[in-house]
Coordinates of N, CA and C and ligand atoms in Angstrom, one line a residue:
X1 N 36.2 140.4 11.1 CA 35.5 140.2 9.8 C 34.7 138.9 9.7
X2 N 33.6 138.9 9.1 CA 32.7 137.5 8.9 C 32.4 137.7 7.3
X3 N 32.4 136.2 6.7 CA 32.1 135.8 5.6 C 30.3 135.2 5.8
X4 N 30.0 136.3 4.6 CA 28.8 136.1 4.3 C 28.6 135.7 3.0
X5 N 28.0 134.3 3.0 CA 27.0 133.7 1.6 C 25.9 133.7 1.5
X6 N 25.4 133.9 0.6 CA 23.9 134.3 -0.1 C 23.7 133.8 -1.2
X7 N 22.3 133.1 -1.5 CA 22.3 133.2 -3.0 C 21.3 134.9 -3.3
X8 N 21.8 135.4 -4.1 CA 21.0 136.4 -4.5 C 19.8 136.8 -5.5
X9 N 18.9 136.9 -5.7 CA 18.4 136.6 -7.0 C 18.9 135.5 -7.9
X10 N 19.2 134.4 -7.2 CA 18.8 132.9 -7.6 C 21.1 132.6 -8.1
X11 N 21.5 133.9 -7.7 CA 23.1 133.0 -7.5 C 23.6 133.7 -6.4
X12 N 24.4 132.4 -6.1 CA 25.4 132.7 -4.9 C 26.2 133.5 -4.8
X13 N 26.5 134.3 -4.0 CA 27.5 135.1 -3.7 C 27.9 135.3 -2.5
X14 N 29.4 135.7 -1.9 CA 29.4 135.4 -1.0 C 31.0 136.8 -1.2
X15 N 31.0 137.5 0.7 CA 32.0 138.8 0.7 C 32.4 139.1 2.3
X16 N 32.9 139.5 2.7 CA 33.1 139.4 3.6 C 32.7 141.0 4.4
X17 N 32.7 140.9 5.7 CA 32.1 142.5 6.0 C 31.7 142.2 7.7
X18 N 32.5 143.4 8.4 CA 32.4 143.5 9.4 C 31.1 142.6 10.0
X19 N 31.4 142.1 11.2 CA 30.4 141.4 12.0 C 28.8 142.6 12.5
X20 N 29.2 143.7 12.3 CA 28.3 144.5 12.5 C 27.4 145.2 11.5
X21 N 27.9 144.6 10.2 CA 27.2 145.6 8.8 C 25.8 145.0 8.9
X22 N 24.9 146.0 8.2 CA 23.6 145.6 8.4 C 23.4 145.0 6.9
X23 N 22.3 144.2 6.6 CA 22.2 143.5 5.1 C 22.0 144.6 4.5
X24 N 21.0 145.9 4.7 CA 21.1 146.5 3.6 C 22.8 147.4 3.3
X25 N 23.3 147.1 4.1 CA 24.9 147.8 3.6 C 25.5 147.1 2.7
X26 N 25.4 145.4 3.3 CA 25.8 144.6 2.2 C 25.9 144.4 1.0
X27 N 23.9 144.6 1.0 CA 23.5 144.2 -0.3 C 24.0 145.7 -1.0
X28 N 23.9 147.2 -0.5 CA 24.7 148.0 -1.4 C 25.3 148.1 -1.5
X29 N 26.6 147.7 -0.7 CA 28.0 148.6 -0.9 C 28.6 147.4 -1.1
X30 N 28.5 145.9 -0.7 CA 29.4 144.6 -1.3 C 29.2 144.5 -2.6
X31 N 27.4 144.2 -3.1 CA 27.1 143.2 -4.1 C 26.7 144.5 -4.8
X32 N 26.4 145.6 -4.9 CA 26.3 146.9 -5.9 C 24.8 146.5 -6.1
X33 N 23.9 146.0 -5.3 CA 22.4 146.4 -6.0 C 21.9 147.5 -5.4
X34 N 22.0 148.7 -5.9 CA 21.6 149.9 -5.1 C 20.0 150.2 -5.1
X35 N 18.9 149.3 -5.7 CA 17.9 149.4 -5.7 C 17.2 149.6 -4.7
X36 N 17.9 148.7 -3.8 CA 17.7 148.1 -2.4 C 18.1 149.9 -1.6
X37 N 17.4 150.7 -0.9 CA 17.0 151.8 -0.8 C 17.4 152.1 0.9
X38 N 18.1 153.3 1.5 CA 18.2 153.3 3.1 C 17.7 155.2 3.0
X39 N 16.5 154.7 3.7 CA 15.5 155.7 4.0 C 15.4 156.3 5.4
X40 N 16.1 155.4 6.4 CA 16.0 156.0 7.9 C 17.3 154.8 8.4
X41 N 17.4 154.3 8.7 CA 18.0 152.8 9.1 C 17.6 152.3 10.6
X42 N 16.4 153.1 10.9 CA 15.7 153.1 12.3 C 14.2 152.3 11.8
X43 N 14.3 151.4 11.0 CA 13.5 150.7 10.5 C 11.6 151.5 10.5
X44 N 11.7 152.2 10.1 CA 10.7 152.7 10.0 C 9.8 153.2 8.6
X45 N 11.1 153.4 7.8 CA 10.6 153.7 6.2 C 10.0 152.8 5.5
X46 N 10.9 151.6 5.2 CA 10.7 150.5 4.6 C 11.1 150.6 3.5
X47 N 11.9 151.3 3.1 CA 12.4 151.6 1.5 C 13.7 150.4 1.4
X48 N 14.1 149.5 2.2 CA 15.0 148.8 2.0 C 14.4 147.6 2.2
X49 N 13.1 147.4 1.9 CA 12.7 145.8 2.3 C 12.9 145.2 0.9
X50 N 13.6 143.6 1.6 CA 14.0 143.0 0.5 C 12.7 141.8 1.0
X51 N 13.2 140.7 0.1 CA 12.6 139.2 0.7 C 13.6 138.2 1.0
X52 N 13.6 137.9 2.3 CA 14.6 137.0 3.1 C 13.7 135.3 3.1
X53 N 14.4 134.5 2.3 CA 13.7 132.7 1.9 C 12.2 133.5 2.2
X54 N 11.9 134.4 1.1 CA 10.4 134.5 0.5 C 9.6 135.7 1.5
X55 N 9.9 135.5 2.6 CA 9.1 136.6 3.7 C 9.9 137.7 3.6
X56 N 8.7 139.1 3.2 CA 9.4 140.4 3.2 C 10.1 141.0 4.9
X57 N 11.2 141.3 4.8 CA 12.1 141.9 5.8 C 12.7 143.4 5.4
X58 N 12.5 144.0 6.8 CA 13.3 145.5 6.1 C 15.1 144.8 6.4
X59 N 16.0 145.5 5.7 CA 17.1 144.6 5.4 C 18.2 145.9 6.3
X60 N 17.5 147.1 6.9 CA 18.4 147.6 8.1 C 18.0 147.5 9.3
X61 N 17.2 146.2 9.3 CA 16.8 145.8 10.6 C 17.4 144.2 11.3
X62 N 18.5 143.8 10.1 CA 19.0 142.8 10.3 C 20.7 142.8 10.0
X63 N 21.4 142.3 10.8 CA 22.9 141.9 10.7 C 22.8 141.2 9.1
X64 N 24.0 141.5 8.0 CA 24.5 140.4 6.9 C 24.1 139.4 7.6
X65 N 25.2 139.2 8.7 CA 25.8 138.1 8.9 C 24.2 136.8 9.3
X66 N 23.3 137.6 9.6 CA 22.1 137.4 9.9 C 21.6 135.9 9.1
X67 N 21.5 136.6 7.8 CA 21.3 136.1 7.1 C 22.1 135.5 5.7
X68 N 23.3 135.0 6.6 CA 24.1 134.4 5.7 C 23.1 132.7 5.9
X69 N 23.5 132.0 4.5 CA 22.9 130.7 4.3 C 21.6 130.9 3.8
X70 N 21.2 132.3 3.8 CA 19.8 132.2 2.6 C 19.3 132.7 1.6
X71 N 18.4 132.7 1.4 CA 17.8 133.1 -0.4 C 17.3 134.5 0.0
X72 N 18.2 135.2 -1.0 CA 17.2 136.6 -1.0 C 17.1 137.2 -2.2
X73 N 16.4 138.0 -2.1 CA 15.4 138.8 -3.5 C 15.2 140.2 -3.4
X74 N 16.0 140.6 -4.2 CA 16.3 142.1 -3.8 C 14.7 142.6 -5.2
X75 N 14.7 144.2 -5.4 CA 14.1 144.7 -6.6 C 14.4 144.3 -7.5
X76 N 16.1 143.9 -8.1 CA 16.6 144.0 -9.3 C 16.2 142.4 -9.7
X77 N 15.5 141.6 -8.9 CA 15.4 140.2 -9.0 C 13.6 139.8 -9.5
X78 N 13.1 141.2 -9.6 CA 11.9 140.4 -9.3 C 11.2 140.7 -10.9
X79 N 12.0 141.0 -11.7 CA 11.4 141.3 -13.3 C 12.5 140.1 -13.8
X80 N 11.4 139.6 -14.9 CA 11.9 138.1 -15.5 C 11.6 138.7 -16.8
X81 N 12.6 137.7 -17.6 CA 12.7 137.5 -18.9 C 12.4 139.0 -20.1
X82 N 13.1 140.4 -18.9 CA 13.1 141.4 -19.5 C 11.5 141.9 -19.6
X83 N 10.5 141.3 -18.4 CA 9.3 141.8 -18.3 C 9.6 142.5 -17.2
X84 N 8.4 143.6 -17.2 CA 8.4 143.2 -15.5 C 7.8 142.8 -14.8
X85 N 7.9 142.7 -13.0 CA 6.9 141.8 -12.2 C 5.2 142.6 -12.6
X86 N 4.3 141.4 -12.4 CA 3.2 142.8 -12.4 C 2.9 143.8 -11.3
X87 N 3.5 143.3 -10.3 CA 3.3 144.5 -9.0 C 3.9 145.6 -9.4
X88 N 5.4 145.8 -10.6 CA 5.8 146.9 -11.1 C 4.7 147.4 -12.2
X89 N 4.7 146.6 -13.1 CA 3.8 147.0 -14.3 C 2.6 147.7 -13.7
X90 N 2.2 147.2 -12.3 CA 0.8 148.5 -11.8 C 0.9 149.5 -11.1
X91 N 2.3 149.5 -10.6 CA 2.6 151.1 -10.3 C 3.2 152.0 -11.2
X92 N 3.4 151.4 -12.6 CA 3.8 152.5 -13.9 C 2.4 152.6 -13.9
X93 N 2.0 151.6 -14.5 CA -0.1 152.0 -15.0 C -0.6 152.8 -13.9
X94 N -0.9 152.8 -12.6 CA -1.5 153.3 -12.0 C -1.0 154.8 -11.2
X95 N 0.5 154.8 -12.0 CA 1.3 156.2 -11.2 C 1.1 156.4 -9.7
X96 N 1.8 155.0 -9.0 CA 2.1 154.7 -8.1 C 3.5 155.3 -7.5
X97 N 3.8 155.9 -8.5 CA 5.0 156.5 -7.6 C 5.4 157.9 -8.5
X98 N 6.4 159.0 -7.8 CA 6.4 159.8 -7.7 C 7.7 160.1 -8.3
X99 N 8.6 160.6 -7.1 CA 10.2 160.5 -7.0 C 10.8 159.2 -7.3
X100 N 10.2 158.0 -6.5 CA 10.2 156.4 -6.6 C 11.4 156.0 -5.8
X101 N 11.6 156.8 -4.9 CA 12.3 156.7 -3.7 C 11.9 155.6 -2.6
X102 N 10.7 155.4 -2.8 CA 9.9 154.3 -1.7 C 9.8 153.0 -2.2
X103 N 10.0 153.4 -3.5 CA 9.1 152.2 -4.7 C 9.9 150.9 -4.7
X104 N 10.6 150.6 -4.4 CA 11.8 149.4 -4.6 C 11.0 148.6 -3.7
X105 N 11.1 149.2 -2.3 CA 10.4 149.0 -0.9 C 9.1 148.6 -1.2
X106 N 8.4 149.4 -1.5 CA 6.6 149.2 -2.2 C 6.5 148.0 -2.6
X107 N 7.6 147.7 -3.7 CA 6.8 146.7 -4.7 C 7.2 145.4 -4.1
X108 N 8.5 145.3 -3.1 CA 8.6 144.3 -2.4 C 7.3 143.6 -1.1
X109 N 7.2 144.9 -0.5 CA 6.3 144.3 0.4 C 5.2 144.1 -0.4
X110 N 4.5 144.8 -1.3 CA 2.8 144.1 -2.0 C 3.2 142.7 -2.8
X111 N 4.6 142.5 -3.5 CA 4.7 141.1 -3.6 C 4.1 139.9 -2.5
X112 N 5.4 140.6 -1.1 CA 4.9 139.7 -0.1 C 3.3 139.6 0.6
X113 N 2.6 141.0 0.1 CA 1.4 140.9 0.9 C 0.5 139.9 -0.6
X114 N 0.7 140.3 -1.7 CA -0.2 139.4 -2.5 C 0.2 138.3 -2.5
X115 N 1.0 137.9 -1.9 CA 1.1 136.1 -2.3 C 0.8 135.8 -0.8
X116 N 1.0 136.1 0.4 CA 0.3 135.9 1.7 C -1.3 136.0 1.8
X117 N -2.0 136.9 1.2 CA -3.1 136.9 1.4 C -4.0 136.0 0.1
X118 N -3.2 135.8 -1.1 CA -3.8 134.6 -1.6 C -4.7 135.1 -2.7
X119 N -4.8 136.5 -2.7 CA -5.9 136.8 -3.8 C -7.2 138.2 -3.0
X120 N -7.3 137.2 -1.8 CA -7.8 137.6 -0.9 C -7.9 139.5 -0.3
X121 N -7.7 140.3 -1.0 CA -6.9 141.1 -0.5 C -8.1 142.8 -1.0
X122 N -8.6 143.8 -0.3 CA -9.3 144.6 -0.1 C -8.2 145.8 0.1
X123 N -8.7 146.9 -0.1 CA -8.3 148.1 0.4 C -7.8 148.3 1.6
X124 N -8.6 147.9 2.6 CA -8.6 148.5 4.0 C -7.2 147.3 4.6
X125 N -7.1 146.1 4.0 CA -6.1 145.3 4.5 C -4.5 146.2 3.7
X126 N -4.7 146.2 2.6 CA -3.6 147.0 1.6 C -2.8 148.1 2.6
X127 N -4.3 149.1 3.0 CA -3.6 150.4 3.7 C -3.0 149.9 5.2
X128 N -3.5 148.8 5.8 CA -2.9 148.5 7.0 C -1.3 148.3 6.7
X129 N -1.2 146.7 5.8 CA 0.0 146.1 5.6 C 1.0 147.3 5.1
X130 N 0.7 148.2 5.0 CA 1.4 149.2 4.2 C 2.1 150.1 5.5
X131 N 1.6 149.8 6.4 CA 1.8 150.7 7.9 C 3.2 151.1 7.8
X132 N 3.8 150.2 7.3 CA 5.7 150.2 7.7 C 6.4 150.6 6.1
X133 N 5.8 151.2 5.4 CA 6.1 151.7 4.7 C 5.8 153.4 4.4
X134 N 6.9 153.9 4.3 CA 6.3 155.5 4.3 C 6.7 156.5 2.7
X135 N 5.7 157.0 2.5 CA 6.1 157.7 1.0 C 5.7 158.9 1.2
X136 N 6.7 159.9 0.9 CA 6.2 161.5 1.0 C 5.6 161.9 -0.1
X137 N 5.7 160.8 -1.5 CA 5.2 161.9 -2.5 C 3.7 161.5 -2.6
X138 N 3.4 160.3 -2.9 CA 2.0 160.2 -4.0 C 0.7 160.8 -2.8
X139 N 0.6 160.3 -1.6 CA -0.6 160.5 -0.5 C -1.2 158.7 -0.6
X140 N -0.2 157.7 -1.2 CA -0.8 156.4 -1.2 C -1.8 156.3 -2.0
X141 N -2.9 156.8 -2.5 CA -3.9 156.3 -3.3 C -3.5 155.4 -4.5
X142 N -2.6 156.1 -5.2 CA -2.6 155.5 -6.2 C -1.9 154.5 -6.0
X143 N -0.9 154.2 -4.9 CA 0.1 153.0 -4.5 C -0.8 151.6 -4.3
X144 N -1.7 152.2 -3.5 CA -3.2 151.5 -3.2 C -3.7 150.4 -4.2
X145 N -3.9 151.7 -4.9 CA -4.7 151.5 -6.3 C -4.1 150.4 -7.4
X146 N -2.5 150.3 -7.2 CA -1.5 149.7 -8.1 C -1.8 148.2 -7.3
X147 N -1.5 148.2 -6.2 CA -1.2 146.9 -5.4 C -2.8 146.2 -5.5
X148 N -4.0 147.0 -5.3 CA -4.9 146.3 -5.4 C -5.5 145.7 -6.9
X149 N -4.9 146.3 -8.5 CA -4.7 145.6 -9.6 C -4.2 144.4 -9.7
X150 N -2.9 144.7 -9.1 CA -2.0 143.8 -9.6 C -2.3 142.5 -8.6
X151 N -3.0 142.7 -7.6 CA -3.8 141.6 -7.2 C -4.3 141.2 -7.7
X152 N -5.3 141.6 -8.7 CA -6.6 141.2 -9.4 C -6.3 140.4 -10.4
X153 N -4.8 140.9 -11.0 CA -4.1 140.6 -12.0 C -3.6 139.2 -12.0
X154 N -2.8 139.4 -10.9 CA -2.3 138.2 -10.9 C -3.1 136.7 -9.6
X155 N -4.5 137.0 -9.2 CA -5.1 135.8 -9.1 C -6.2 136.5 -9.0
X156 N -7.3 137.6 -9.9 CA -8.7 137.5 -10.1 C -8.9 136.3 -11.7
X157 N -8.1 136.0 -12.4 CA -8.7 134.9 -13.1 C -8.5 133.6 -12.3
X158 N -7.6 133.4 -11.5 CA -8.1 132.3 -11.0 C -9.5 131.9 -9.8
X159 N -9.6 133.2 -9.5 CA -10.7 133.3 -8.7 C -12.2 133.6 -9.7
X160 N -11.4 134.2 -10.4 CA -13.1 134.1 -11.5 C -13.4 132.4 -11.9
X161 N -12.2 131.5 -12.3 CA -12.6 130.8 -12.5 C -13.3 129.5 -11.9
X162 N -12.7 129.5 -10.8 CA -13.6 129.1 -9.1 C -15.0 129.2 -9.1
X163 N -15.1 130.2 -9.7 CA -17.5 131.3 -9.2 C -17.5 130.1 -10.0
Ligands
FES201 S1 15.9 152.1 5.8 FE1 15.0 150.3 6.6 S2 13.1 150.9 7.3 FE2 14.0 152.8 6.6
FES202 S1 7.3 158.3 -4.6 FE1 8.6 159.7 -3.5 S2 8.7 158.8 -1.5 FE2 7.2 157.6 -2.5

């Protein structure tokens, strides 16, 4: 057995778990955040990507033990003060999701792709970075369509105010 500490959504926690458990087992069956989603565990879905100290990771592509000693940010972390993030608020508005099976996954990685790209961010880069994520219901448009808002949302006024 190995002891694993984490802060989680900004507290520490810390449980112990086979030297073999993968983080997203951890994060569901230790710490109970079941948001955090296992779609294949052959890393290919992406429905379990969390953010490991800020950069999106699929979380059954890594040992706990992996990532004991760092900051992570599951779904249940990323709505404040009973809002929610806007990357969520644009897949309710833009019916970005379906069953919402994928969506936990979704909203993690366009967090990490809108703050990586800076603002900077088009369609054709959206449907790439999206490669590692798979959704059977919507056909992506409208996932698209959410992530590319909530880009706009959260840095087209600072870019409007730049022109
Ligand atoms: S469960 Fe991790 S990529 Fe599918
Ligand atoms: S909304 Fe069902 S898998 Fe994406």
């Amino acid at each position: 057995m190995a002891k694993v500490t984490l802060t989680v959504n900004g507290r520490t926690v810390s449980g112990d778990c086979e030297e073999r458990t993968l983080l997203v087992h951890f994060i569901r069956e230790k710490l109970g955040l079941t948001g955090t989603h296992v779609g294949c565990d052959t890393t290919q879905c992406g429905a379990c990507v969390v953010h490991l100290d800020g950069k999106s990771v699929k979380s059954c592509t890594i040992l706990a033990v992996q990532a004991s000693g760092s900051s992570l940010t599951t779904i249940e972390g990323v709505a404040a003060g009973g809002e929610l993030h806007p990357v969520q608020a644009a897949f309710n508005e833009h019916h970005g999701l379906q069953c919402g099976f994928c969506t936990p996954g979704m909203v993690m990685t366009a967090i990490d792709m809108i703050s990586r790209h800076g603002g900077d961010l088009d369609e054709k880069t959206v449907r790439l970075e999206l490669d590692g994520n798979i959704c059977r219901c919507t056909g992506y448009h409208n996932i698209v369509k959410a992530v590319l808002s909530a880009n706009e949302q959260m840095h087209g006024a600072a870019r409007h105010a730049a022109e």
